Amino acid sequence: MFGAAGHRPRADAPLRGRVAVVTGAARGVGEALARHLSDAGMSVALLGREKETLAQAAGSLPNRTLCVEADVTDRAALESAARRVELELGPASVVVANAGIAAGGPFADTPADLWQRVVDVNLVGAANTARAFLGQLARTHGYFLQIASTAAFGSAPMMSAYCASKAGAESFALALRGEVEPDGIGVGVAYLHWTGTDMVAGIDDHPVLSALRRNQPRFARRVDTPDQVAERLAAGIARRAHSVYSPPWLRWCQPLRPLFPAVVARISRRELRRHSPSELAADLAVLGAGGRADWDAYRSADRRPGRP
């Protein structure tokens, strides 16, 4: 259960009165999850790169909120955010490492700094988030949820940075779990499949990724809404689940994971032969409005005078 020593929350409302932190909360799953946690009675700190969008998301929530514009790759910014959360809302009982971006396209044609940016946000940013809030979670006997993906099950060509980072984020969370359980901190991993965010909306424009989805069973091609996913995540948070699956049938795929790389490779080889290198390179892009906002902010900061 959540709570510091001497305080036990009601069994029928384990989240009520607690404080949650959600990164990447400006839109998509992060925004929907912030709403579900607020509806469950939590005070919610929304962290992200888009100040105005964060404020709009927070303005619709029924309980206390805090918006912090922060880059999850910036450790100092996250440490400052953690201090603000504790000062203005109280120590965090739930922290969700949701911030993530993706870029689609051939590895050889992807700019090295863009490839690294995807890994830095999705993997290093998750570790930075955990590091900034572990002290608070230890005091509240709280829960850290890492948002992963079925990209960790079987890596897809044209998405090398995203798949590598999500596999790494899963491994990080599993390693962290063993370290912090003695401190009363729970760690969960959420595996998300096709979700109707602006990131996924652009995937059908990429021929290989589109083919991978097209060759999945009909039930596996279904796209869930961010609200459906957030409802499952909130339920998993309330029970401090080790694993959360969206959609739920994904749990039955865990034993089959050794088979997925071979299946993905077979489909991908066939599709890659159908397109010229120039066609594939033309599909290189940062996926989704949130990802583009992060990439634009990163490049703008990188161009400031005096930066190395």
Short mmCIF file of C-alpha atoms in Angstrom, two decimals, residues 56-239:
data_model
loop_
_atom_site.label_atom_id
_atom_site.label_comp_id
_atom_site.label_asym_id
_atom_site.label_seq_id
_atom_site.Cartn_x
_atom_site.Cartn_y
_atom_site.Cartn_z
CA GLN A 56 -4.39 23.55 -20.75
CA ALA A 57 -4.22 19.90 -19.65
CA ALA A 58 -3.87 20.89 -15.99
CA GLY A 59 -6.72 23.38 -16.20
CA SER A 60 -9.26 20.64 -16.83
CA LEU A 61 -8.30 18.52 -13.80
CA PRO A 62 -10.52 18.46 -10.69
CA ASN A 63 -7.79 18.34 -8.03
CA ARG A 64 -4.65 20.32 -7.25
CA THR A 65 -2.10 20.45 -10.04
CA LEU A 66 1.37 21.76 -10.73
CA CYS A 67 2.82 22.35 -14.20
CA VAL A 68 6.57 22.22 -14.63
CA GLU A 69 8.21 22.77 -17.99
CA ALA A 70 11.20 20.45 -17.87
CA ASP A 71 13.41 18.44 -20.20
CA VAL A 72 13.81 14.93 -18.78
CA THR A 73 17.35 14.78 -20.14
CA ASP A 74 18.28 17.74 -17.91
CA ARG A 75 19.09 16.37 -14.44
CA ALA A 76 19.24 19.80 -12.83
CA ALA A 77 15.80 20.69 -14.22
CA LEU A 78 14.32 17.46 -12.86
CA GLU A 79 15.90 17.98 -9.45
CA SER A 80 14.39 21.47 -9.39
CA ALA A 81 11.03 20.03 -10.44
CA ALA A 82 11.20 17.45 -7.65
CA ARG A 83 11.81 20.18 -5.08
CA ARG A 84 8.84 22.16 -6.40
CA VAL A 85 6.57 19.12 -6.28
CA GLU A 86 7.42 18.41 -2.66
CA LEU A 87 7.14 22.06 -1.65
CA GLU A 88 3.85 22.82 -3.44
CA LEU A 89 2.02 19.48 -3.47
CA GLY A 90 3.85 17.21 -1.04
CA PRO A 91 6.17 14.23 -1.57
CA ALA A 92 5.36 12.08 -4.57
CA SER A 93 3.73 8.67 -4.02
CA VAL A 94 3.49 7.86 -7.74
CA VAL A 95 5.97 8.75 -10.49
CA VAL A 96 5.28 7.78 -14.09
CA ALA A 97 8.15 7.94 -16.59
CA ASN A 98 6.00 8.47 -19.66
CA ALA A 99 7.97 11.04 -21.68
CA GLY A 100 8.98 9.60 -25.03
CA ILE A 101 9.65 10.51 -28.64
CA ALA A 102 10.22 8.50 -31.80
CA ALA A 103 11.83 8.96 -35.18
CA GLY A 104 11.11 6.72 -38.14
CA GLY A 105 13.52 6.05 -40.98
CA PRO A 106 16.67 4.15 -41.94
CA PHE A 107 19.43 4.16 -39.33
CA ALA A 108 22.08 5.14 -41.89
CA ASP A 109 20.10 8.21 -42.94
CA THR A 110 19.04 9.33 -39.45
CA PRO A 111 21.15 12.22 -38.16
CA ALA A 112 23.28 10.99 -35.27
CA ASP A 113 22.04 13.71 -32.94
CA LEU A 114 18.40 12.83 -33.65
CA TRP A 115 19.06 9.13 -33.04
CA GLN A 116 20.78 9.95 -29.76
CA ARG A 117 18.01 12.37 -28.76
CA VAL A 118 15.41 9.59 -28.97
CA VAL A 119 17.55 7.36 -26.74
CA ASP A 120 18.29 10.21 -24.34
CA VAL A 121 14.62 11.12 -23.85
CA ASN A 122 13.24 7.60 -23.66
CA LEU A 123 15.96 5.85 -21.67
CA VAL A 124 18.23 8.38 -20.00
CA GLY A 125 15.23 10.59 -19.27
CA ALA A 126 13.50 7.72 -17.48
CA ALA A 127 16.57 7.12 -15.32
CA ASN A 128 16.86 10.85 -14.58
CA THR A 129 13.20 10.91 -13.54
CA ALA A 130 13.68 7.99 -11.17
CA ARG A 131 16.84 9.49 -9.71
CA ALA A 132 15.15 12.84 -9.02
CA PHE A 133 12.18 11.33 -7.16
CA LEU A 134 13.55 8.19 -5.47
CA GLY A 135 14.04 10.01 -2.18
CA GLN A 136 10.40 11.06 -2.08
CA LEU A 137 9.20 7.60 -3.13
CA ALA A 138 11.25 6.03 -0.34
CA ARG A 139 9.55 8.27 2.23
CA THR A 140 6.05 7.56 0.90
CA HIS A 141 6.71 3.86 0.10
CA GLY A 142 5.61 4.86 -3.36
CA TYR A 143 5.47 3.43 -6.85
CA PHE A 144 7.46 4.11 -10.03
CA LEU A 145 5.90 3.14 -13.36
CA GLN A 146 8.03 2.91 -16.48
CA ILE A 147 6.12 3.23 -19.75
CA ALA A 148 7.59 0.72 -22.17
CA SER A 149 6.24 -0.71 -25.42
CA THR A 150 5.83 -3.83 -27.47
CA ALA A 151 8.84 -2.39 -29.31
CA ALA A 152 10.78 -4.10 -26.52
CA PHE A 153 9.34 -7.46 -27.65
CA GLY A 154 10.61 -7.38 -31.22
CA SER A 155 12.64 -4.57 -32.77
CA ALA A 156 11.30 -3.13 -36.01
CA PRO A 157 13.48 -1.82 -38.83
CA MET A 158 13.14 1.91 -39.44
CA MET A 159 12.64 2.45 -35.68
CA SER A 160 16.05 1.49 -34.30
CA ALA A 161 16.42 4.31 -31.76
CA TYR A 162 12.89 3.90 -30.42
CA CYS A 163 13.13 0.11 -30.10
CA ALA A 164 16.58 0.25 -28.51
CA SER A 165 15.46 2.89 -26.02
CA LYS A 166 12.26 1.10 -25.03
CA ALA A 167 14.07 -2.21 -24.57
CA GLY A 168 16.60 -0.37 -22.45
CA ALA A 169 13.89 1.36 -20.41
CA GLU A 170 12.31 -2.02 -19.66
CA SER A 171 15.64 -3.43 -18.53
CA PHE A 172 16.34 -0.36 -16.42
CA ALA A 173 13.02 -0.66 -14.60
CA LEU A 174 13.49 -4.38 -13.95
CA ALA A 175 16.95 -3.76 -12.52
CA LEU A 176 15.71 -0.85 -10.43
CA ARG A 177 12.92 -2.98 -8.95
CA GLY A 178 15.33 -5.31 -7.25
CA GLU A 179 17.33 -2.43 -5.80
CA VAL A 180 14.49 -0.38 -4.31
CA GLU A 181 12.05 -3.03 -3.09
CA PRO A 182 13.82 -3.16 0.31
CA ASP A 183 12.99 0.56 0.63
CA GLY A 184 9.29 -0.14 0.13
CA ILE A 185 9.23 1.28 -3.40
CA GLY A 186 7.26 -0.62 -6.04
CA VAL A 187 8.37 -0.58 -9.68
CA GLY A 188 6.14 -1.48 -12.61
CA VAL A 189 6.59 -1.73 -16.36
CA ALA A 190 3.74 -0.85 -18.71
CA TYR A 191 3.70 -2.47 -22.13
CA LEU A 192 1.69 -0.46 -24.65
CA HIS A 193 0.68 -1.59 -28.13
CA TRP A 194 -1.00 0.52 -30.82
CA THR A 195 -2.35 3.65 -29.17
CA GLY A 196 -4.11 6.51 -30.93
CA THR A 197 -1.60 9.26 -30.22
CA ASP A 198 -0.18 11.68 -32.75
CA MET A 199 3.04 9.63 -32.66
CA VAL A 200 1.27 6.52 -33.95
CA ALA A 201 -0.77 8.48 -36.49
CA GLY A 202 2.32 8.87 -38.66
CA ILE A 203 3.40 5.24 -38.63
CA ASP A 204 1.18 4.19 -41.53
CA ASP A 205 3.18 6.60 -43.71
CA HIS A 206 6.22 4.36 -43.23
CA PRO A 207 5.99 1.33 -45.56
CA VAL A 208 7.81 -1.22 -43.38
CA LEU A 209 6.02 -0.23 -40.18
CA SER A 210 2.70 -0.19 -41.98
CA ALA A 211 3.40 -3.70 -43.30
CA LEU A 212 4.26 -4.99 -39.83
CA ARG A 213 0.93 -3.75 -38.54
CA ARG A 214 -0.94 -5.06 -41.58
CA ASN A 215 0.48 -8.55 -41.04
CA GLN A 216 -0.63 -8.75 -37.43
CA PRO A 217 -3.85 -10.61 -36.53
CA ARG A 218 -6.96 -8.44 -36.77
CA PHE A 219 -7.33 -8.11 -32.99
CA ALA A 220 -3.68 -7.00 -32.71
CA ARG A 221 -4.15 -4.21 -35.27
CA ARG A 222 -6.75 -2.45 -33.14
CA VAL A 223 -5.77 1.04 -32.00
CA ASP A 224 -6.78 1.89 -28.43
CA THR A 225 -7.54 5.44 -27.40
CA PRO A 226 -5.26 7.24 -24.92
CA ASP A 227 -8.16 7.24 -22.48
CA GLN A 228 -8.51 3.43 -22.66
CA VAL A 229 -4.79 3.02 -22.09
CA ALA A 230 -4.77 5.53 -19.23
CA GLU A 231 -7.61 3.70 -17.49
CA ARG A 232 -5.56 0.48 -17.50
CA LEU A 233 -2.46 2.31 -16.31
CA ALA A 234 -4.36 3.96 -13.44
CA ALA A 235 -5.74 0.58 -12.37
CA GLY A 236 -2.23 -0.89 -12.44
CA ILE A 237 -0.91 2.00 -10.36
CA ALA A 238 -3.64 1.52 -7.75
CA ARG A 239 -2.61 -2.12 -7.25
#
